[in-house]
PDB file of C-alpha atoms and ligand atoms in Angstrom:
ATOM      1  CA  UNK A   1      -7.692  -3.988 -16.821  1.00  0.00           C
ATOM      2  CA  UNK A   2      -4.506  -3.298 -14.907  1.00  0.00           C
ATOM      3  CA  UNK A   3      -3.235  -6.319 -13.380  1.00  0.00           C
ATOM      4  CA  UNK A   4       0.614  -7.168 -11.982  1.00  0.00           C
ATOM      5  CA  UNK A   5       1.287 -10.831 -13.205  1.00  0.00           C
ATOM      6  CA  UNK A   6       3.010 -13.203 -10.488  1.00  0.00           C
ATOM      7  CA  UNK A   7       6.784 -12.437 -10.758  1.00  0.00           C
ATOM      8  CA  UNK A   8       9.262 -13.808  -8.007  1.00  0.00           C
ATOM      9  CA  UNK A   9      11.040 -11.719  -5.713  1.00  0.00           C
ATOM     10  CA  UNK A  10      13.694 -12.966  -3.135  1.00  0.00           C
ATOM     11  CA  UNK A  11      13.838 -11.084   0.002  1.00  0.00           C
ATOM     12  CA  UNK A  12      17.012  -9.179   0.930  1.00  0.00           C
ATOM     13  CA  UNK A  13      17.961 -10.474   4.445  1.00  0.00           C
ATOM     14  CA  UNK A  14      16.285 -14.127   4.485  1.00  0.00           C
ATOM     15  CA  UNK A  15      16.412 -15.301   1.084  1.00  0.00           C
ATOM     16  CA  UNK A  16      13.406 -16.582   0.986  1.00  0.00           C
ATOM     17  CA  UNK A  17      11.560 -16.510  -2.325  1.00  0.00           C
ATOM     18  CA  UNK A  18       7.866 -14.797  -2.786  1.00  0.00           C
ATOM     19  CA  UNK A  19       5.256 -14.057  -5.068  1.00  0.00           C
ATOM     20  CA  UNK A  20       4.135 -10.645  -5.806  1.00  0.00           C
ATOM     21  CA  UNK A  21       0.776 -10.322  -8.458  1.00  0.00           C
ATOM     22  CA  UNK A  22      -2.409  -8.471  -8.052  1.00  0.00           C
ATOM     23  CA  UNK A  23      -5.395  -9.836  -6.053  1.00  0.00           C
ATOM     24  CA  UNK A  24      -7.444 -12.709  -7.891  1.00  0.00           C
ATOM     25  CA  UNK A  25     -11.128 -13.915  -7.356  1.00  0.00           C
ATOM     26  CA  UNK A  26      -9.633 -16.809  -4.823  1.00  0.00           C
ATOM     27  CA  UNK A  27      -7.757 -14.058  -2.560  1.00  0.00           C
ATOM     28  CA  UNK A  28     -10.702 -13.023  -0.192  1.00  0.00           C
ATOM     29  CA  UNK A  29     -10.062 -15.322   2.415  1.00  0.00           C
ATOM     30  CA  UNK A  30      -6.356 -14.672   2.996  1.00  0.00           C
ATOM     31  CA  UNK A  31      -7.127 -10.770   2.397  1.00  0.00           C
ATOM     32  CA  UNK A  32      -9.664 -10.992   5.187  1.00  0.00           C
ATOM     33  CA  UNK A  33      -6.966 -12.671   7.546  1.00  0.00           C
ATOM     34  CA  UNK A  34      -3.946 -10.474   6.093  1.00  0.00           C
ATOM     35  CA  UNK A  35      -5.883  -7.354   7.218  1.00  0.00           C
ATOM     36  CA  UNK A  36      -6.615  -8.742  10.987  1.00  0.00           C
ATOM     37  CA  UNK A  37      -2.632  -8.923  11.130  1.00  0.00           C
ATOM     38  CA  UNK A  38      -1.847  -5.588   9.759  1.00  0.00           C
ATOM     39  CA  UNK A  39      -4.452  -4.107  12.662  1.00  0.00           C
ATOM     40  CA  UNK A  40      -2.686  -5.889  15.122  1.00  0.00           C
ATOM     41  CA  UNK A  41       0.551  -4.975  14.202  1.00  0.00           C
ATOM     42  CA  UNK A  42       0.849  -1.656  13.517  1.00  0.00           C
ATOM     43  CA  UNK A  43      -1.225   1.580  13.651  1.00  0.00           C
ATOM     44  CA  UNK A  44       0.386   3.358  11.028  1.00  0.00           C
ATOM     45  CA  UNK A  45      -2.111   2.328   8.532  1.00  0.00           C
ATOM     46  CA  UNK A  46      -6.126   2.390   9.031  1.00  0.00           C
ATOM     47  CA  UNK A  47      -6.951  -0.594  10.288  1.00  0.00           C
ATOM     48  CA  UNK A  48      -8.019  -1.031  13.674  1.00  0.00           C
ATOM     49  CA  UNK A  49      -8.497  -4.105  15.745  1.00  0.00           C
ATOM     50  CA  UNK A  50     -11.814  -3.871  16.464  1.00  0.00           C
ATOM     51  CA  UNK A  51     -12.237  -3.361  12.926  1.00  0.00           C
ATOM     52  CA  UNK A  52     -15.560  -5.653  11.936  1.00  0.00           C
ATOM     53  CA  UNK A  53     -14.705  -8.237   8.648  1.00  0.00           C
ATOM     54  CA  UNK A  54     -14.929  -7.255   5.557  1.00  0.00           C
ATOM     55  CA  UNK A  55     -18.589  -8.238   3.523  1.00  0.00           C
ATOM     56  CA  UNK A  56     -17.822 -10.244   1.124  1.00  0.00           C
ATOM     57  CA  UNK A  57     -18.808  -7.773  -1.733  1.00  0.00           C
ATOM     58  CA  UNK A  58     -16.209  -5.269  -0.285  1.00  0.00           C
ATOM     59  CA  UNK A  59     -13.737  -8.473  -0.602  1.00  0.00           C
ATOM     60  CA  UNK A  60     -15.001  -9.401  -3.923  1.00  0.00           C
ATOM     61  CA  UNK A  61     -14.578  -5.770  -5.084  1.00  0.00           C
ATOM     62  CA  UNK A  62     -10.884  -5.658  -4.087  1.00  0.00           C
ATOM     63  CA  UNK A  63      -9.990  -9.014  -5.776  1.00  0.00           C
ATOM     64  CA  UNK A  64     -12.346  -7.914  -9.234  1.00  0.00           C
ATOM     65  CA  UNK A  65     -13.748  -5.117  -9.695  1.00  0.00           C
ATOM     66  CA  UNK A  66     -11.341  -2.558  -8.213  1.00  0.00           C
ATOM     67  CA  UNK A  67      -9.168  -4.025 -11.162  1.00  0.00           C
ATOM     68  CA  UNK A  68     -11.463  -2.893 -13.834  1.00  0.00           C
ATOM     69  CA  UNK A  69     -10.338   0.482 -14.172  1.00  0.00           C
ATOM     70  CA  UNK A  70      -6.566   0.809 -15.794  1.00  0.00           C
ATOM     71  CA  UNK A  71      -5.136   2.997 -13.504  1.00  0.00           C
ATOM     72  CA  UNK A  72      -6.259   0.742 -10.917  1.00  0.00           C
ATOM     73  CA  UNK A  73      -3.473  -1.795  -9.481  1.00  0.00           C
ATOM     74  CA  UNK A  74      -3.613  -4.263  -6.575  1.00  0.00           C
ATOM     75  CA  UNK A  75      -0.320  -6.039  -5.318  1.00  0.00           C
ATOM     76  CA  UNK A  76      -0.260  -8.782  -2.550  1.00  0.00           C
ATOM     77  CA  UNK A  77       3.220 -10.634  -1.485  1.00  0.00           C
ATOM     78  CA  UNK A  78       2.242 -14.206  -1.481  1.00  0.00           C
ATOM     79  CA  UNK A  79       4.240 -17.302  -0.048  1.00  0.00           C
ATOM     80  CA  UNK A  80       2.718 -20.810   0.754  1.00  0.00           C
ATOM     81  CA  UNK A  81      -0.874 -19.064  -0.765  1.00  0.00           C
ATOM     82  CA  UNK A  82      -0.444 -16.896   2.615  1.00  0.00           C
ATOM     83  CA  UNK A  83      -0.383 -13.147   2.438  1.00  0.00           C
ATOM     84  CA  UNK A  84       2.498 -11.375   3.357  1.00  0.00           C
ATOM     85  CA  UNK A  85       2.037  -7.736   1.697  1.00  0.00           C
ATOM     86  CA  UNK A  86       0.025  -5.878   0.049  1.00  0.00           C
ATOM     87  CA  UNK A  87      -0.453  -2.248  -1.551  1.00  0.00           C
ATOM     88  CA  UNK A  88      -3.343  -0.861  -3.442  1.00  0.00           C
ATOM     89  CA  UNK A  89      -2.673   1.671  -5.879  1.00  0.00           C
ATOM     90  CA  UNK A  90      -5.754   3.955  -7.601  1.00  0.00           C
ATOM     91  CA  UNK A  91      -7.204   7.177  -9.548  1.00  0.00           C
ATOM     92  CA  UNK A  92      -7.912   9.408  -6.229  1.00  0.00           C
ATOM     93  CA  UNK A  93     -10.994  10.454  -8.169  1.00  0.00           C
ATOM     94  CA  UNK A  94     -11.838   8.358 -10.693  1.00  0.00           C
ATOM     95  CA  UNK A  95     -11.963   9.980 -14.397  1.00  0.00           C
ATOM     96  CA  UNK A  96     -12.269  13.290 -13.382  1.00  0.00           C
ATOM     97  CA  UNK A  97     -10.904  15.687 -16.299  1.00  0.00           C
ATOM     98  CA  UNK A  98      -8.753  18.012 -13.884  1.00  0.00           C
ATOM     99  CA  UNK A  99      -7.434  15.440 -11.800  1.00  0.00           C
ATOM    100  CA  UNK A 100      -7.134  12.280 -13.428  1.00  0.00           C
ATOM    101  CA  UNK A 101      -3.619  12.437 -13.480  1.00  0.00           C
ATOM    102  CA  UNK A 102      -3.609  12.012  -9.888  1.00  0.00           C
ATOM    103  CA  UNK A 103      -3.391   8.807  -8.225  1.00  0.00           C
ATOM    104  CA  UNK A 104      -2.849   7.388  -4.423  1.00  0.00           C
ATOM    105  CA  UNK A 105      -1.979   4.203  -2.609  1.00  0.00           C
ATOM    106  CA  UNK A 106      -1.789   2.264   0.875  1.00  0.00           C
ATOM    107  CA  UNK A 107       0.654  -0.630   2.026  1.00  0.00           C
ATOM    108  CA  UNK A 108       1.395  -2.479   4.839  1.00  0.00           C
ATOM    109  CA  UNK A 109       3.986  -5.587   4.940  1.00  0.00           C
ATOM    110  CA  UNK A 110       3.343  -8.098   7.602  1.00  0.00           C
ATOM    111  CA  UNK A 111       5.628  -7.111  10.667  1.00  0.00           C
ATOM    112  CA  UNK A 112       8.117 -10.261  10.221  1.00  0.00           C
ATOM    113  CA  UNK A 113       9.019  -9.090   6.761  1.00  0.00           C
ATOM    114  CA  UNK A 114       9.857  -5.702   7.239  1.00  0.00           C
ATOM    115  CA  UNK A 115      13.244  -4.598   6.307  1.00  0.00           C
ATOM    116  CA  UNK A 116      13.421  -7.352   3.873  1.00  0.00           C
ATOM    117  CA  UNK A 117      13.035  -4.992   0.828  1.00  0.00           C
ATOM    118  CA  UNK A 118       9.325  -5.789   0.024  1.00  0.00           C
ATOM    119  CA  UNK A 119       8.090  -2.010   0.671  1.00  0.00           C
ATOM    120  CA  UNK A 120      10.944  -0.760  -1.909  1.00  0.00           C
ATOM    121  CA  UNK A 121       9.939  -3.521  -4.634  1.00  0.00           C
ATOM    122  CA  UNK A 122       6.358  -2.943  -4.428  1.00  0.00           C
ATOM    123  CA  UNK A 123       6.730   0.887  -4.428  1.00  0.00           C
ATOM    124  CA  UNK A 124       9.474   0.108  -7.980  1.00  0.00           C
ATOM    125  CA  UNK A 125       6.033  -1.492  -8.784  1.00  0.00           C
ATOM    126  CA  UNK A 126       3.569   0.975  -8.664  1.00  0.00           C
ATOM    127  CA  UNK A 127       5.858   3.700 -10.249  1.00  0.00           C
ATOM    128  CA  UNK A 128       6.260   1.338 -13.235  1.00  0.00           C
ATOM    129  CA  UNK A 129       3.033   0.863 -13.707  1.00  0.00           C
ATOM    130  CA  UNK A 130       1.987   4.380 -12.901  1.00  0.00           C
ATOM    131  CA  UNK A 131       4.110   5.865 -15.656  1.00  0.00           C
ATOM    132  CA  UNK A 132       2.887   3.273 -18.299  1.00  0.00           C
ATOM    133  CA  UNK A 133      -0.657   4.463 -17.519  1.00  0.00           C
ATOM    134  CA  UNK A 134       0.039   8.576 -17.821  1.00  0.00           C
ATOM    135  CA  UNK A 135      -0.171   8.799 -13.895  1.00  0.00           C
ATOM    136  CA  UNK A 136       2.081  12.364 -13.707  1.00  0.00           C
ATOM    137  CA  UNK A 137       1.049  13.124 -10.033  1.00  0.00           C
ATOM    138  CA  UNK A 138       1.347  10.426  -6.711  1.00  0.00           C
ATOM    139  CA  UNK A 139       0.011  11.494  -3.682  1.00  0.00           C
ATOM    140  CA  UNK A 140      -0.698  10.098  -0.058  1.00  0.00           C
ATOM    141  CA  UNK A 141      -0.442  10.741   3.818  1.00  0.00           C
ATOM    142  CA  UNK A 142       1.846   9.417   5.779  1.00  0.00           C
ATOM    143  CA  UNK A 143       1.889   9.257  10.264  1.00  0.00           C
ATOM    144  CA  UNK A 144       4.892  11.697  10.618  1.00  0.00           C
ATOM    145  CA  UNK A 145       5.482   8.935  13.894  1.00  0.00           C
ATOM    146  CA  UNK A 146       6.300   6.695  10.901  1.00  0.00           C
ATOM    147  CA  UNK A 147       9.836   6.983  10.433  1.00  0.00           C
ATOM    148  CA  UNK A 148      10.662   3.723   8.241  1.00  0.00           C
ATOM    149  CA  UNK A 149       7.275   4.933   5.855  1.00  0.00           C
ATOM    150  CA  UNK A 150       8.563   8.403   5.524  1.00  0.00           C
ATOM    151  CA  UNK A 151      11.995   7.479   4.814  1.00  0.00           C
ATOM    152  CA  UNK A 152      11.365   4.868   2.553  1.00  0.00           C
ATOM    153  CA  UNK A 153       9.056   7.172   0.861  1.00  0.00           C
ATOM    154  CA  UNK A 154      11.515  10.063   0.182  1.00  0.00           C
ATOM    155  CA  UNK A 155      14.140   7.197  -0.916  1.00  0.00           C
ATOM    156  CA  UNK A 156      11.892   6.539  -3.721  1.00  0.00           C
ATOM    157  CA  UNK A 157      11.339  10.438  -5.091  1.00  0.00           C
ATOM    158  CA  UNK A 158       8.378  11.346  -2.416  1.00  0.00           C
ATOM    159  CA  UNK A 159       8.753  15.145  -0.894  1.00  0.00           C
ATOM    160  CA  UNK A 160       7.206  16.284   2.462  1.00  0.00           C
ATOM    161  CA  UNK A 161       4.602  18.769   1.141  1.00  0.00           C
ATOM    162  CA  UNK A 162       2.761  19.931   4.113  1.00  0.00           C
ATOM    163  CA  UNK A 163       1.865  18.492   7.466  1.00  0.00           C
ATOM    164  CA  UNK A 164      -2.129  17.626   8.515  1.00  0.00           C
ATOM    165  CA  UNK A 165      -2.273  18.017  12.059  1.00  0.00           C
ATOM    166  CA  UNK A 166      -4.350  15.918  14.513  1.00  0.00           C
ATOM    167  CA  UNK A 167      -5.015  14.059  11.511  1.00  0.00           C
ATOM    168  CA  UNK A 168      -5.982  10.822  13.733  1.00  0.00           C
ATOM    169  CA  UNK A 169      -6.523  10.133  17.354  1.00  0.00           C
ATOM    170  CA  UNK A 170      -4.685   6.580  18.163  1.00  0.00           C
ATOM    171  CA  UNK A 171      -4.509   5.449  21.730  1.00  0.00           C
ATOM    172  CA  UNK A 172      -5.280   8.379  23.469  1.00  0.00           C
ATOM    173  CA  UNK A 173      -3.378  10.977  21.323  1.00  0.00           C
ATOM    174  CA  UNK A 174      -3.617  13.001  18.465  1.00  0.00           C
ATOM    175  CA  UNK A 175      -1.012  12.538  15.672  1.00  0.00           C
ATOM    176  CA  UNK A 176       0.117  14.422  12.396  1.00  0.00           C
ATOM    177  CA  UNK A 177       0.308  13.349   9.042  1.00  0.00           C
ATOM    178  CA  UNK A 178       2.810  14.654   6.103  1.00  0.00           C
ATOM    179  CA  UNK A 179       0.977  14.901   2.858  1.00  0.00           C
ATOM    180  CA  UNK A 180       3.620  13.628  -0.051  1.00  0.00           C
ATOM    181  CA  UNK A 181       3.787  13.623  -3.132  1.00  0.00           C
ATOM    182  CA  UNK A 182       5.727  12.497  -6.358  1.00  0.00           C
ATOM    183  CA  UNK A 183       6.033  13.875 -10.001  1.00  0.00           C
ATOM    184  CA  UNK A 184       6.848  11.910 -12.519  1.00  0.00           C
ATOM    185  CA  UNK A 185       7.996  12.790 -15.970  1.00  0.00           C
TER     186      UNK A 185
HETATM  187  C1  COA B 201       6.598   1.010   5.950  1.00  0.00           C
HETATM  188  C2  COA B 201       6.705  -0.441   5.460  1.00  0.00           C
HETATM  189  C3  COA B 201       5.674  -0.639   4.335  1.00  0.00           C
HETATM  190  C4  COA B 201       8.107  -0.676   4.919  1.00  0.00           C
HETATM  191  O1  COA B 201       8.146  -1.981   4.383  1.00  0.00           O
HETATM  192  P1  COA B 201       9.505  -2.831   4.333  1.00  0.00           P
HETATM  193  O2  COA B 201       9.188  -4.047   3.538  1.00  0.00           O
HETATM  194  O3  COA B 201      10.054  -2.972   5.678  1.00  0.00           O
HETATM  195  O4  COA B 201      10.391  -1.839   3.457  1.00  0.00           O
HETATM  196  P2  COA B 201      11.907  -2.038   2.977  1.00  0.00           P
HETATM  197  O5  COA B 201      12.474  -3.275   3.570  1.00  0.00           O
HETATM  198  O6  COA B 201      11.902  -1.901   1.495  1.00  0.00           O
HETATM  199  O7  COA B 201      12.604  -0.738   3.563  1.00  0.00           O
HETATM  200  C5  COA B 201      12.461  -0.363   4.922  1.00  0.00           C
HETATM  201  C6  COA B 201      13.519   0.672   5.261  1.00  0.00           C
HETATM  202  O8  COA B 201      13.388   1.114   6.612  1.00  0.00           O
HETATM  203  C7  COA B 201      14.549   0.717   7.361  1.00  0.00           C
HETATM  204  N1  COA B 201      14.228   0.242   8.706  1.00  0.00           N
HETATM  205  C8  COA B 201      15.050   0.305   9.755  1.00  0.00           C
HETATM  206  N2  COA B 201      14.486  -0.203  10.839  1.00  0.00           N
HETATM  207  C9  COA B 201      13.272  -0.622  10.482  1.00  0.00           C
HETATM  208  C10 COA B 201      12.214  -1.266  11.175  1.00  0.00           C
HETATM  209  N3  COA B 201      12.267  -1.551  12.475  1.00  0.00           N
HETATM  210  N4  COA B 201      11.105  -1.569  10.491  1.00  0.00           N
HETATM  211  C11 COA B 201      10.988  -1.277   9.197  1.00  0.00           C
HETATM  212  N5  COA B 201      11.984  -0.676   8.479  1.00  0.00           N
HETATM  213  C12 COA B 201      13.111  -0.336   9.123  1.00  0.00           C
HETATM  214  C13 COA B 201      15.102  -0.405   6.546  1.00  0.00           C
HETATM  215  O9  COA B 201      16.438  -0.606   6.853  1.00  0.00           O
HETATM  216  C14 COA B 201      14.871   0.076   5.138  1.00  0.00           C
HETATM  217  O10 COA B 201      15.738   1.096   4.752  1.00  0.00           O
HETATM  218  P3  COA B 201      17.047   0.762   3.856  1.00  0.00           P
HETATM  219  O11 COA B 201      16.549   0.066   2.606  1.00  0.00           O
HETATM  220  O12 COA B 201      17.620   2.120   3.631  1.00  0.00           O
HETATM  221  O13 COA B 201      17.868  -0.164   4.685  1.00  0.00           O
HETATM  222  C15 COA B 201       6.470  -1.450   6.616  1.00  0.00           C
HETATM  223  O14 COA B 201       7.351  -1.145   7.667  1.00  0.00           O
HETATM  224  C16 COA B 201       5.056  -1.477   7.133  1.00  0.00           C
HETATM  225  O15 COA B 201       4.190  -2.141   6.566  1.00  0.00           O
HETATM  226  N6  COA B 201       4.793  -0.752   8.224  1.00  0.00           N
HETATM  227  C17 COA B 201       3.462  -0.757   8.833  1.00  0.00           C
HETATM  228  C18 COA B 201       2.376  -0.215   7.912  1.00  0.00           C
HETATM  229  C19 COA B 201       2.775   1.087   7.291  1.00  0.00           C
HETATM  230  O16 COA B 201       3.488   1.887   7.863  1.00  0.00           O
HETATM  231  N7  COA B 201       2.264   1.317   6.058  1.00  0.00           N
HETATM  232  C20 COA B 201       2.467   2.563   5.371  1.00  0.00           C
HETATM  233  C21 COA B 201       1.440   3.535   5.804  1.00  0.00           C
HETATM  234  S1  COA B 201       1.662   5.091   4.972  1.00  0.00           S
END
């Protein structure tokens, strides 16, 4: 079972100190809430306002189960017990021969925090782990309207592969998405 013990980071501009460790049984709650915020916030990722809660096996899942397989991680940015990050990192399909060398991830980090480093730290994260479990091959999409995502991306290794047009239709307009990816050796 992969899982990212709680280890202390202090944030770049603020100094404030928080938690980052994976998602535990008592998390659902603040998960639930965490995601509410991110919808509000921003539509770079997939959450949408009107979005209805998660059931509470869906929350259980991303606290327990999702853990279960090695490749697997799940990060949240805690302070107080409230929820200030998160990324979720996984096999894109799971244990297939051809392709299990392939893995993907999503993050968000509560609008107050950005630019405080915790995007860069949890991305340092994820390609620790990633190498320790044999991951050769990271891939996601990215809103090309993003440009902190993209940029932060390519400042950790990602390249621009390709561009998905029209990939998603937010407020009334169609917008592209960059596939990226990252090799690691
Ligand atoms: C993209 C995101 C995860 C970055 O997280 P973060 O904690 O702000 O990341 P960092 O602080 O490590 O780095 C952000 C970089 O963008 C730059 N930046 C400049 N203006 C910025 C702004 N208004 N907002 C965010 N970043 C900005 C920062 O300066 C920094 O670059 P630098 O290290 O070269 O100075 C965060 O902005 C976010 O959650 N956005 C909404 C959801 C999202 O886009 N998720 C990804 C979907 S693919």
């Amino acid at each position: 079972m992969a899982k990212l013990l709680a280890e202390e980071f202090t944030l770049k501009k603020s100094h404030q100190k928080v938690v980052i460790r994976s998602f535990a049984p008592g998390d659902q709650e603040v998960i639930q809430q965490f995601a509410k915020r991110i919808a509000r916030e921003t539509t770079h990722t997939l959450k949408y306002e009107t979005m209805p809660d998660m059931t509470s096996d869906q929350l259980a899942f991303q606290c327990e189960g999702f853990l279960k397989h090695p490749v697997n991680l799940t990060m949240g940015v805690f302070f107080n017990d409230q929820l200030f990050g998160s990324l979720r990192f996984f096999q894109r399909i799971e244990n297939h021969p051809w392709v299990k060398h392939i893995a993907t991830f999503g993050m968000a980090v509560a609008k107050d925090y950005w630019t405080e480093g915790l995007g860069s730290k949890m991305l340092e994260l994820m390609i620790e782990h990633a190498k320790k479990e044999g991951v050769l091959r990271i891939e996601a999409e990215v809103r090309a309207v993003n440009e902190n995502g993209v940029r932060l991306y390519q400042r950790h290794g990602f390249k621009i592969e390709g561009l998905r047009e029209k990939a998603a239709f937010i407020d009334g307009n169609y917008v592209d998405e960059y596939y990226i990816a990252k090799i690691l050796s």
